[in-house]
CSV table of C-alpha atoms and ligand atoms in Angstrom, one decimal:
chain,number,residue,atom,x,y,z
F,76,MET,CA,-29.3,-170.0,-39.2
F,77,SER,CA,-26.1,-169.0,-41.5
F,78,LEU,CA,-23.7,-166.3,-41.4
F,79,ASP,CA,-24.3,-165.7,-44.3
F,80,ALA,CA,-27.9,-165.1,-46.0
F,81,ALA,CA,-27.3,-166.5,-49.2
F,82,THR,CA,-26.3,-170.3,-48.0
F,83,PHE,CA,-28.9,-172.6,-46.7
F,84,ASP,CA,-28.0,-175.4,-43.5
F,85,SER,CA,-30.1,-177.6,-44.9
F,86,VAL,CA,-33.7,-178.5,-46.3
F,87,ASP,CA,-35.2,-177.6,-43.0
F,88,ASP,CA,-33.8,-173.7,-42.9
F,89,VAL,CA,-34.8,-173.5,-46.3
F,90,VAL,CA,-38.1,-174.3,-45.3
F,91,ALA,CA,-38.4,-172.1,-42.5
F,92,ARG,CA,-36.4,-168.8,-44.0
F,93,PHE,CA,-39.1,-169.2,-46.8
F,94,ALA,CA,-41.8,-169.5,-44.1
F,95,GLN,CA,-40.5,-166.6,-42.9
F,96,HIS,CA,-41.1,-164.6,-46.3
F,97,GLY,CA,-44.7,-165.9,-46.6
F,98,TYR,CA,-43.6,-168.9,-48.9
F,99,LEU,CA,-44.9,-172.2,-48.2
F,100,ALA,CA,-42.3,-174.9,-50.0
F,101,ASP,CA,-43.0,-178.4,-49.3
F,102,ASP,CA,-39.6,-180.8,-49.3
F,103,ARG,CA,-39.0,-181.0,-52.5
F,104,LEU,CA,-38.9,-177.7,-53.5
F,105,ALA,CA,-37.1,-176.7,-50.7
F,106,THR,CA,-34.3,-179.9,-51.6
F,107,THR,CA,-33.7,-178.0,-54.8
F,108,VAL,CA,-33.2,-174.9,-53.5
F,109,PHE,CA,-31.1,-176.3,-51.0
F,110,LEU,CA,-28.9,-177.9,-53.9
F,111,GLN,CA,-29.2,-175.3,-56.1
F,112,SER,CA,-27.4,-173.0,-53.4
F,113,ARG,CA,-24.9,-175.7,-52.9
F,114,LEU,CA,-24.3,-177.1,-56.4
F,115,ASP,CA,-24.4,-173.8,-57.8
F,116,LYS,CA,-26.4,-175.2,-60.6
F,117,PRO,CA,-29.5,-172.9,-62.1
F,118,ILE,CA,-33.3,-174.6,-60.9
F,119,LEU,CA,-35.9,-175.1,-64.0
F,120,LEU,CA,-39.0,-175.1,-62.4
F,121,GLU,CA,-41.9,-176.2,-65.1
F,122,GLY,CA,-45.8,-176.5,-63.8
F,123,PRO,CA,-49.0,-174.6,-64.8
F,124,ALA,CA,-49.6,-170.9,-64.1
F,125,GLY,CA,-50.4,-169.7,-60.7
F,126,VAL,CA,-48.6,-172.6,-58.8
F,127,GLY,CA,-45.5,-170.1,-57.3
F,128,LYS,CA,-43.0,-170.6,-59.9
F,129,THR,CA,-42.3,-166.9,-60.0
F,130,GLN,CA,-42.9,-166.2,-56.6
F,131,LEU,CA,-40.4,-168.7,-55.5
F,132,ALA,CA,-37.3,-166.8,-57.2
F,133,LYS,CA,-39.2,-163.5,-55.9
F,134,SER,CA,-39.0,-165.1,-52.4
F,135,LEU,CA,-35.8,-166.5,-52.9
F,136,ALA,CA,-34.4,-163.1,-53.4
F,137,GLU,CA,-36.1,-161.8,-49.8
F,138,VAL,CA,-34.9,-164.7,-48.4
F,139,THR,CA,-31.1,-164.2,-49.3
F,140,GLY,CA,-31.1,-160.4,-49.4
F,141,ARG,CA,-30.1,-160.4,-53.4
F,142,PRO,CA,-31.3,-158.0,-55.9
F,143,LEU,CA,-33.0,-159.8,-58.2
F,144,LEU,CA,-32.7,-159.9,-61.9
F,145,ARG,CA,-36.0,-160.4,-64.1
F,146,LEU,CA,-36.0,-161.9,-67.7
F,147,GLN,CA,-39.1,-162.1,-69.0
F,148,CYS,CA,-39.5,-164.2,-72.3
F,149,TYR,CA,-41.6,-163.1,-75.1
F,150,GLU,CA,-42.2,-165.2,-78.7
F,151,GLY,CA,-39.2,-163.3,-81.0
F,152,GLN,CA,-37.3,-162.3,-78.8
F,153,ASP,CA,-34.1,-161.3,-79.8
F,154,GLU,CA,-30.6,-161.9,-77.7
F,155,SER,CA,-30.6,-158.1,-77.5
F,156,THR,CA,-32.9,-157.7,-75.0
F,157,ALA,CA,-31.4,-160.8,-73.1
F,158,LEU,CA,-27.8,-160.2,-73.1
F,159,TYR,CA,-26.9,-156.5,-74.3
F,160,GLU,CA,-27.5,-154.0,-76.9
F,161,TRP,CA,-25.7,-151.1,-78.1
F,162,ASP,CA,-27.4,-147.6,-77.0
F,163,TYR,CA,-28.0,-146.4,-80.4
F,164,GLY,CA,-29.0,-143.1,-79.5
F,165,LYS,CA,-26.2,-142.1,-77.3
F,166,GLN,CA,-23.6,-142.9,-79.8
F,167,LEU,CA,-25.9,-140.8,-82.4
F,168,LEU,CA,-26.6,-137.8,-79.8
F,169,TYR,CA,-22.4,-138.1,-79.6
F,170,THR,CA,-21.4,-138.6,-83.4
F,171,GLN,CA,-23.9,-135.4,-83.7
F,172,LEU,CA,-22.3,-133.3,-80.7
F,173,LEU,CA,-18.9,-134.4,-82.4
F,174,ARG,CA,-19.6,-133.6,-85.6
F,175,GLU,CA,-17.0,-130.5,-85.9
F,176,LYS,CA,-14.3,-133.1,-84.4
F,177,ILE,CA,-15.3,-136.1,-87.0
F,178,GLY,CA,-15.5,-132.9,-89.7
F,179,GLN,CA,-11.5,-132.5,-88.7
F,180,ILE,CA,-10.4,-136.6,-88.9
F,181,VAL,CA,-12.2,-136.6,-92.6
F,182,GLY,CA,-11.2,-133.4,-93.2
F,183,ASP,CA,-8.4,-133.3,-96.2
F,184,ALA,CA,-9.3,-137.2,-97.0
F,185,THR,CA,-9.4,-137.2,-100.7
F,186,THR,CA,-11.7,-140.6,-101.7
F,187,ILE,CA,-14.6,-142.3,-99.7
F,188,HIS,CA,-12.7,-144.8,-99.0
F,189,GLU,CA,-10.3,-142.7,-97.1
F,190,SER,CA,-13.0,-141.5,-95.0
F,191,VAL,CA,-14.3,-144.5,-93.9
F,192,GLU,CA,-10.8,-146.0,-93.3
F,193,ARG,CA,-10.2,-142.7,-90.7
F,194,ILE,CA,-13.8,-143.3,-88.9
F,195,ALA,CA,-13.0,-146.9,-88.7
F,196,HIS,CA,-9.9,-146.6,-87.0
F,197,GLU,CA,-12.0,-144.5,-84.3
F,198,ASP,CA,-15.0,-146.4,-84.0
F,199,SER,CA,-13.6,-148.5,-80.5
F,200,VAL,CA,-14.8,-145.3,-79.5
F,201,PHE,CA,-18.0,-146.1,-79.7
F,202,PHE,CA,-17.5,-149.6,-79.3
F,203,SER,CA,-16.9,-148.9,-75.5
F,204,GLU,CA,-18.3,-149.7,-72.3
F,205,ARG,CA,-19.9,-146.1,-72.4
F,206,PHE,CA,-22.4,-146.9,-75.2
F,207,LEU,CA,-23.2,-150.5,-73.5
F,208,ALA,CA,-26.3,-151.3,-72.8
F,209,PRO,CA,-26.5,-154.3,-70.7
F,210,ARG,CA,-30.0,-156.6,-70.3
F,211,PRO,CA,-30.7,-158.8,-67.3
F,212,LEU,CA,-28.0,-162.1,-68.3
F,213,LEU,CA,-25.2,-159.4,-68.4
F,214,GLU,CA,-25.9,-157.3,-65.8
F,215,ALA,CA,-26.2,-160.5,-63.5
F,216,VAL,CA,-22.8,-161.7,-64.6
F,217,ARG,CA,-21.7,-158.0,-64.3
F,218,SER,CA,-23.3,-157.3,-60.8
F,219,ASP,CA,-20.4,-156.5,-58.3
F,220,VAL,CA,-23.1,-158.3,-55.7
F,221,PRO,CA,-24.4,-161.9,-56.4
F,222,VAL,CA,-28.1,-161.3,-57.5
F,223,VAL,CA,-31.0,-163.8,-58.0
F,224,LEU,CA,-31.7,-164.2,-61.9
F,225,LEU,CA,-35.0,-165.2,-62.7
F,226,ILE,CA,-35.6,-166.1,-66.4
F,227,ASP,CA,-39.6,-165.8,-66.6
F,228,GLU,CA,-41.7,-168.1,-68.6
F,229,VAL,CA,-38.8,-169.7,-71.1
F,230,ASP,CA,-41.1,-171.5,-73.5
F,231,ARG,CA,-42.3,-168.6,-74.6
F,232,ALA,CA,-39.1,-167.5,-76.5
F,233,ASP,CA,-37.7,-169.5,-79.1
F,234,GLU,CA,-34.9,-171.7,-79.5
F,235,ALA,CA,-32.7,-169.6,-80.9
F,236,LEU,CA,-32.8,-167.8,-76.8
F,237,GLU,CA,-32.5,-170.7,-75.6
F,238,ALA,CA,-29.1,-171.0,-77.0
F,239,VAL,CA,-28.1,-168.3,-75.9
F,240,LEU,CA,-28.9,-169.1,-72.4
F,241,LEU,CA,-27.0,-172.4,-72.7
F,242,GLU,CA,-24.0,-170.3,-73.1
F,243,LEU,CA,-24.4,-168.4,-70.2
F,244,LEU,CA,-25.8,-171.4,-67.8
F,245,ALA,CA,-23.0,-173.7,-68.6
F,246,GLU,CA,-20.3,-171.1,-68.2
F,247,TYR,CA,-21.6,-168.2,-66.6
F,248,GLN,CA,-20.0,-165.6,-68.5
F,249,VAL,CA,-21.2,-163.8,-71.5
F,250,SER,CA,-19.1,-162.6,-74.5
F,251,VAL,CA,-19.0,-159.0,-76.2
F,252,PRO,CA,-17.0,-159.2,-79.1
F,253,GLU,CA,-15.8,-155.7,-79.3
F,254,LEU,CA,-15.2,-156.0,-75.5
F,255,GLY,CA,-13.6,-159.2,-74.2
F,256,THR,CA,-16.1,-161.5,-71.9
F,257,TYR,CA,-17.5,-161.2,-68.7
F,258,ALA,CA,-17.1,-163.5,-66.8
F,259,ALA,CA,-19.3,-164.0,-63.1
F,260,GLU,CA,-17.3,-163.3,-60.1
F,261,HIS,CA,-20.0,-163.6,-58.2
F,262,LEU,CA,-22.6,-167.0,-59.4
F,263,PRO,CA,-26.2,-165.6,-59.5
F,264,TYR,CA,-28.8,-168.3,-58.4
F,265,VAL,CA,-30.2,-168.6,-61.5
F,266,VAL,CA,-34.0,-169.4,-61.5
F,267,LEU,CA,-36.3,-170.8,-65.0
F,268,THR,CA,-39.2,-171.3,-65.1
F,269,SER,CA,-41.9,-172.7,-68.6
F,270,ASN,CA,-45.3,-172.9,-68.5
F,271,ASN,CA,-45.0,-176.1,-70.4
F,272,THR,CA,-46.4,-174.6,-73.6
F,273,ARG,CA,-43.6,-176.4,-75.3
F,274,ASP,CA,-40.8,-178.7,-74.3
F,275,LEU,CA,-37.8,-177.2,-74.0
F,276,SER,CA,-34.2,-178.6,-75.2
F,277,ALA,CA,-32.6,-181.3,-74.0
F,278,ALA,CA,-29.4,-179.2,-73.2
F,279,LEU,CA,-31.3,-177.0,-71.0
F,280,LYS,CA,-32.9,-179.2,-69.1
F,281,ARG,CA,-29.7,-181.0,-68.4
F,282,ARG,CA,-27.7,-177.9,-67.0
F,283,CYS,CA,-30.2,-177.1,-64.4
F,284,LEU,CA,-32.0,-179.2,-61.4
F,285,HIS,CA,-35.4,-179.8,-63.5
F,286,LEU,CA,-38.6,-179.5,-60.9
F,287,SER,CA,-42.2,-180.3,-62.4
F,288,LEU,CA,-44.3,-177.9,-59.9
F,289,ASP,CA,-48.2,-178.8,-59.6
F,290,TYR,CA,-51.4,-177.4,-57.8
F,291,PRO,CA,-50.6,-177.9,-54.1
F,292,ASP,CA,-52.4,-180.7,-52.1
F,293,ALA,CA,-55.5,-179.3,-50.1
F,294,GLU,CA,-54.1,-178.9,-46.7
F,295,ARG,CA,-50.6,-177.0,-48.3
F,296,GLU,CA,-53.1,-174.6,-50.3
F,297,LEU,CA,-55.0,-173.7,-47.0
F,298,GLU,CA,-51.9,-173.3,-45.3
F,299,ILE,CA,-51.1,-170.7,-47.8
F,300,ILE,CA,-54.2,-169.1,-47.5
F,301,ARG,CA,-54.1,-168.6,-44.3
F,302,SER,CA,-50.8,-167.3,-44.6
F,303,LYS,CA,-52.0,-164.5,-46.6
F,304,ASP,CA,-54.2,-163.3,-44.0
F,305,THR,CA,-57.6,-163.0,-46.4
F,306,GLY,CA,-59.7,-163.0,-43.7
F,307,LEU,CA,-62.1,-165.4,-44.4
F,308,PRO,CA,-62.9,-167.8,-41.5
F,309,GLU,CA,-61.0,-171.1,-41.6
F,310,ALA,CA,-63.9,-173.2,-42.2
F,311,LEU,CA,-64.9,-171.3,-45.2
F,312,ALA,CA,-61.2,-171.3,-46.1
F,313,ARG,CA,-61.5,-175.2,-46.0
F,314,THR,CA,-64.6,-175.8,-48.7
F,315,LEU,CA,-63.6,-172.4,-50.8
F,316,VAL,CA,-60.0,-174.9,-50.9
F,317,ASP,CA,-62.4,-177.9,-51.9
F,318,VAL,CA,-64.6,-175.9,-54.6
F,319,VAL,CA,-61.3,-175.1,-56.1
F,320,ARG,CA,-59.9,-178.2,-56.4
F,321,GLY,CA,-63.6,-179.4,-57.8
F,322,LEU,CA,-63.5,-177.0,-60.3
F,323,ARG,CA,-59.9,-177.8,-61.3
F,324,ASP,CA,-60.9,-181.3,-61.9
F,325,LEU,CA,-63.3,-180.0,-64.8
F,326,ASP,CA,-62.4,-179.2,-68.2
F,327,LEU,CA,-61.7,-175.6,-67.6
F,328,ARG,CA,-59.8,-173.6,-70.1
F,329,LYS,CA,-57.8,-171.9,-67.9
F,330,ALA,CA,-58.1,-173.6,-64.3
F,331,PRO,CA,-57.9,-171.6,-61.3
F,332,SER,CA,-54.3,-171.1,-60.0
F,333,ILE,CA,-53.6,-170.5,-56.1
F,334,SER,CA,-53.2,-167.0,-56.3
F,335,GLU,CA,-57.1,-166.8,-57.8
F,336,THR,CA,-58.3,-168.9,-54.7
F,337,ILE,CA,-55.8,-166.2,-52.3
F,338,ASP,CA,-58.5,-163.8,-54.5
F,339,TRP,CA,-61.5,-165.6,-53.9
F,340,ALA,CA,-61.0,-165.8,-50.0
F,341,ARG,CA,-60.6,-162.4,-50.0
F,342,THR,CA,-63.7,-161.5,-52.0
F,343,LEU,CA,-65.7,-163.5,-49.6
F,344,ALA,CA,-64.3,-162.1,-46.9
F,345,VAL,CA,-64.5,-158.6,-47.8
F,346,LEU,CA,-68.4,-159.3,-48.4
F,347,GLY,CA,-68.5,-161.1,-45.4
F,348,ALA,CA,-69.9,-164.0,-46.4
F,349,LYS,CA,-70.7,-166.7,-42.9
F,350,GLU,CA,-71.5,-169.4,-44.9
F,351,LEU,CA,-70.5,-170.7,-48.7
F,352,THR,CA,-73.5,-170.9,-50.3
F,353,ALA,CA,-73.6,-172.0,-53.9
F,354,GLU,CA,-75.4,-169.2,-54.6
F,355,ILE,CA,-72.8,-166.8,-52.6
F,356,LEU,CA,-69.4,-168.4,-54.7
F,357,ALA,CA,-71.8,-168.1,-57.7
F,358,GLN,CA,-71.9,-164.7,-57.5
F,359,THR,CA,-68.4,-164.1,-56.9
F,360,ALA,CA,-67.3,-167.4,-59.2
F,361,ASN,CA,-66.3,-164.6,-62.1
F,362,VAL,CA,-63.3,-163.2,-59.4
F,363,VAL,CA,-61.5,-166.9,-60.4
F,364,VAL,CA,-63.1,-168.0,-63.7
F,365,LYS,CA,-62.4,-165.6,-66.4
F,366,TYR,CA,-64.4,-166.9,-69.6
F,367,ASP,CA,-67.8,-167.3,-70.6
F,368,ARG,CA,-67.6,-171.0,-71.7
F,369,ASP,CA,-65.8,-171.8,-67.8
F,370,LEU,CA,-68.2,-170.1,-66.4
F,371,ARG,CA,-71.0,-171.3,-67.4
F,372,ARG,CA,-69.9,-174.6,-66.6
F,373,THR,CA,-69.0,-173.2,-62.9
F,374,LEU,CA,-72.0,-172.6,-62.3
F,375,GLU,CA,-73.4,-175.5,-63.3
F,376,VAL,CA,-71.0,-177.5,-60.7
F,377,LEU,CA,-71.3,-175.1,-57.7
F,378,PRO,CA,-74.2,-176.6,-56.1
F,379,LYS,CA,-72.7,-180.3,-56.2
F,380,LEU,CA,-68.8,-178.9,-55.1
F,381,VAL,CA,-70.4,-177.3,-51.7
F,382,ASP,CA,-72.8,-180.1,-51.1
F,383,PRO,CA,-72.5,-183.7,-53.4
F,384,ASN,CA,-76.3,-184.4,-52.5
F,385,ALA,CA,-77.7,-181.3,-53.9
F,386,VAL,CA,-79.9,-181.2,-56.9
F,387,VAL,CA,-78.3,-179.6,-60.3
F,388,PRO,CA,-80.9,-177.2,-61.7
F,389,THR,CA,-81.1,-177.5,-64.9
F,390,SER,CA,-80.3,-174.5,-67.3
F,391,ARG,CA,-84.1,-173.1,-67.3
F,392,ASP,CA,-84.5,-172.9,-63.8
F,393,ARG,CA,-81.0,-172.0,-62.9
F,394,GLY,CA,-81.0,-168.2,-61.2
F,395,HIS,CA,-83.2,-169.7,-58.1
F,396,GLN,CA,-80.4,-172.2,-56.8
F,397,HIS,CA,-80.6,-173.9,-53.8
F,398,GLY,CA,-77.4,-174.6,-52.0
F,399,PRO,CA,-77.9,-175.3,-48.4
F,400,GLY,CA,-74.3,-174.7,-48.0
F,401,SER,CA,-73.6,-177.1,-45.6
F,402,GLY,CA,-70.0,-176.0,-45.4
F,403,HIS,CA,-68.4,-179.1,-44.6
F,404,SER,CA,-65.1,-180.2,-46.4
F,405,HIS,CA,-64.9,-183.5,-48.3
F,406,GLY,CA,-61.9,-185.3,-49.2
F,407,HIS,CA,-60.4,-185.1,-52.5
F,408,GLU,CA,-58.7,-188.4,-52.7
F,409,ASP,CA,-61.5,-190.1,-54.6
F,410,HIS,CA,-62.7,-186.7,-56.1
F,411,PRO,CA,-66.9,-187.4,-55.0
F,412,HIS,CA,-67.6,-184.5,-56.9
F,413,ARG,CA,-66.5,-185.1,-60.4
F,414,HIS,CA,-69.4,-184.5,-62.9
F,415,ASP,CA,-68.7,-185.8,-65.7
F,416,ASP,CA,-71.1,-188.3,-65.6
F,417,HIS,CA,-73.6,-185.6,-67.3
F,418,ASP,CA,-70.7,-183.5,-68.8
F,419,PRO,CA,-72.9,-181.1,-71.2
F,420,GLU,CA,-69.8,-180.7,-73.7
F,421,PRO,CA,-68.5,-183.8,-75.0
F,422,VAL,CA,-65.0,-184.0,-75.0
F,423,ARG,CA,-63.6,-183.5,-78.5
F,424,ASP,CA,-59.7,-183.4,-77.8
F,425,PRO,CA,-58.6,-186.3,-75.7
F,426,ALA,CA,-55.4,-185.4,-76.2
F,427,GLY,CA,-55.8,-182.1,-74.8
F,428,GLN,CA,-54.2,-180.0,-77.4
F,429,GLU,CA,-56.9,-178.0,-78.3
F,430,ARG,CA,-57.0,-177.2,-75.2
F,431,ARG,CA,-52.9,-176.7,-74.4
F,432,ALA,CA,-53.3,-174.2,-77.5
F,433,ALA,CA,-56.4,-172.5,-75.7
F,434,LYS,CA,-54.6,-172.0,-72.6
F,435,ASP,CA,-52.1,-170.3,-74.5
F,436,GLU,CA,-53.5,-166.8,-74.4
F,437,PRO,CA,-52.2,-164.8,-77.2
F,438,GLY,CA,-50.2,-161.5,-76.6
F,439,ARG,CA,-50.2,-162.2,-73.0
F,440,HIS,CA,-46.7,-161.5,-73.1
F,441,THR,CA,-46.1,-158.9,-75.4
F,442,ALA,CA,-45.4,-156.5,-72.5
F,443,PRO,CA,-42.0,-157.7,-71.0
F,444,ASN,CA,-40.9,-157.0,-67.8
F,445,TYR,CA,-37.8,-155.7,-68.8
F,446,GLY,CA,-36.4,-153.8,-71.6
F,447,ILE,CA,-37.6,-152.2,-74.8
F,448,ALA,CA,-41.4,-153.4,-75.9
F,449,PRO,CA,-40.9,-156.1,-78.6
F,450,PRO,CA,-43.4,-156.0,-80.9
F,451,THR,CA,-43.2,-152.4,-82.0
F,452,ARG,CA,-39.6,-151.6,-81.9
F,453,SER,CA,-37.0,-153.2,-84.6
F,454,LEU,CA,-34.2,-154.9,-82.6
F,455,ASP,CA,-31.8,-154.8,-85.2
F,456,VAL,CA,-30.5,-151.6,-83.2
F,457,GLY,CA,-27.0,-151.6,-83.1
F,458,ARG,CA,-26.5,-154.6,-85.7
F,459,GLY,CA,-24.0,-154.0,-88.2
F,460,GLN,CA,-22.6,-151.2,-86.2
F,461,GLY,CA,-20.4,-154.0,-84.6
F,462,GLU,CA,-19.4,-157.6,-85.0
F,463,ARG,CA,-21.9,-159.1,-82.8
F,464,SER,CA,-21.6,-162.7,-81.9
F,465,PHE,CA,-24.6,-163.9,-83.4
F,466,HIS,CA,-24.5,-163.1,-86.9
F,467,THR,CA,-24.0,-167.0,-87.1
F,468,ARG,CA,-26.8,-167.9,-85.9
F,469,GLY,CA,-28.9,-167.5,-88.4
F,470,ALA,CA,-32.3,-165.5,-89.4
F,471,ARG,CA,-34.4,-165.3,-86.3
F,472,ARG,CA,-38.4,-165.1,-86.2
F,473,ARG,CA,-39.2,-161.7,-86.3
F,474,PRO,CA,-42.5,-160.2,-84.1
F,475,VAL,CA,-45.4,-160.6,-86.2
H,200,LIG,N1,-46.0,-172.3,-51.9
H,200,LIG,C1,-46.4,-170.8,-52.6
H,200,LIG,N2,-46.6,-169.6,-50.7
H,200,LIG,C2,-47.2,-168.5,-50.5
H,200,LIG,N3,-47.9,-168.7,-51.8
H,200,LIG,C3,-47.9,-168.9,-52.6
H,200,LIG,C4,-47.5,-170.6,-53.5
H,200,LIG,N4,-47.2,-170.6,-54.1
H,200,LIG,C5,-47.6,-169.5,-55.3
H,200,LIG,N5,-48.5,-168.9,-54.3
H,200,LIG,C6,-48.5,-167.5,-54.5
H,200,LIG,O1,-49.4,-167.3,-55.6
H,200,LIG,C7,-49.4,-166.6,-56.4
H,200,LIG,C8,-49.3,-166.8,-58.1
H,200,LIG,O2,-48.0,-167.5,-58.0
H,200,LIG,P1,-47.0,-167.2,-59.0
H,200,LIG,O3,-45.2,-167.3,-58.8
H,200,LIG,O4,-47.2,-165.7,-59.9
H,200,LIG,O5,-47.3,-168.1,-60.2
H,200,LIG,P2,-46.7,-168.7,-61.6
H,200,LIG,O6,-45.2,-168.2,-61.9
H,200,LIG,O7,-46.6,-170.4,-61.4
H,200,LIG,O8,-47.1,-168.7,-62.8
H,200,LIG,C9,-48.2,-165.5,-55.9
H,200,LIG,O9,-48.1,-164.4,-56.1
H,200,LIG,C10,-48.3,-166.3,-54.2
H,200,LIG,O10,-49.3,-165.1,-53.5
H,201,LIG,MG1,-45.1,-166.9,-63.5
């Protein structure tokens, strides 16, 4: 174990210490984390929802004992929620409290021009650190202690925000025109995640250690389930993992993720399931499948997933399914239970575009984890009150 909690001795050290905090990293991921700590490069994790991208950053903070700063990205996001903004409310309050004093300053001015000139002479007071409201990127750079900076779901944000990120990722510094440039005294560990709803710029990828995460193999997923103490007996957990993997092979709008496997295991344990029959799985499938069409498809194939020899009932006699619940596990390498042979819904979208668009749940990110609520509040606060470095970047897309 290293003396400094924030550095890792080896890839194995990464694996072991993450495991102690409940995160099971495979060698590829552990190598990336190890390299990050040695090369001071941000990590960019891409992959479907629920494969452990966000959790990696949280666990990295736990393992290294560093505070976690999080920037949750969303469509139409403005750099004022990422970098900093001027605390307009506080500025206003101060000007009101200082009304008399301001009155004295402009008191004997004879023209508007002269009054403005006098106030302008004092405006640096209002664009000082006292009125600066740092957001996660500036906070990470100004922090007295090294931090983990999570820039989550960066694919949700517009490319304009990516440009803002580039400056930070390249130099680990942020400039505030009125105050100067803040350079990080302690380099943060930066983790960016993307759910692949759009391609990120080559420039962003170039600055990062890039890694694609996918659903884990059956053994690792089983290990993860085991590590969460779900209370589900081992043999059942094994079958459950196989069932979930079978569901992922279907053309579902939202494939079940690791967290859903965990939820399903907990649910079945709470119900005291002794064996995994198609019936009990069907009763609880709504824990993992959240769309009607997906649920219908799931209910159709469940009997075959728990027992490849089962006769799949037609929609007419569904309701009294006879799943024997053999509880056995079957290897998924050759996917013996691909049911595409009698798929009731023809695939109309071979390129998967519709499917991806459907997966891109609207409004999912209207409530950012950090800062102010974007769609309801003007993000122009403070603009025009001081020269911002971004004025030249052009018009930004407004939230709709
Ligand atoms: N490698 C892993 N080890 C332990 N738990 C994991 C792992 N990967 C995923 N999980 C579980 O899955 C959940 C969802 O992961 P999350 O990081 O939120 O997914 P993503 O950010 O990729 O959408 C986590 O909270 C964690 O419980
Ligand atoms: Mg996430």
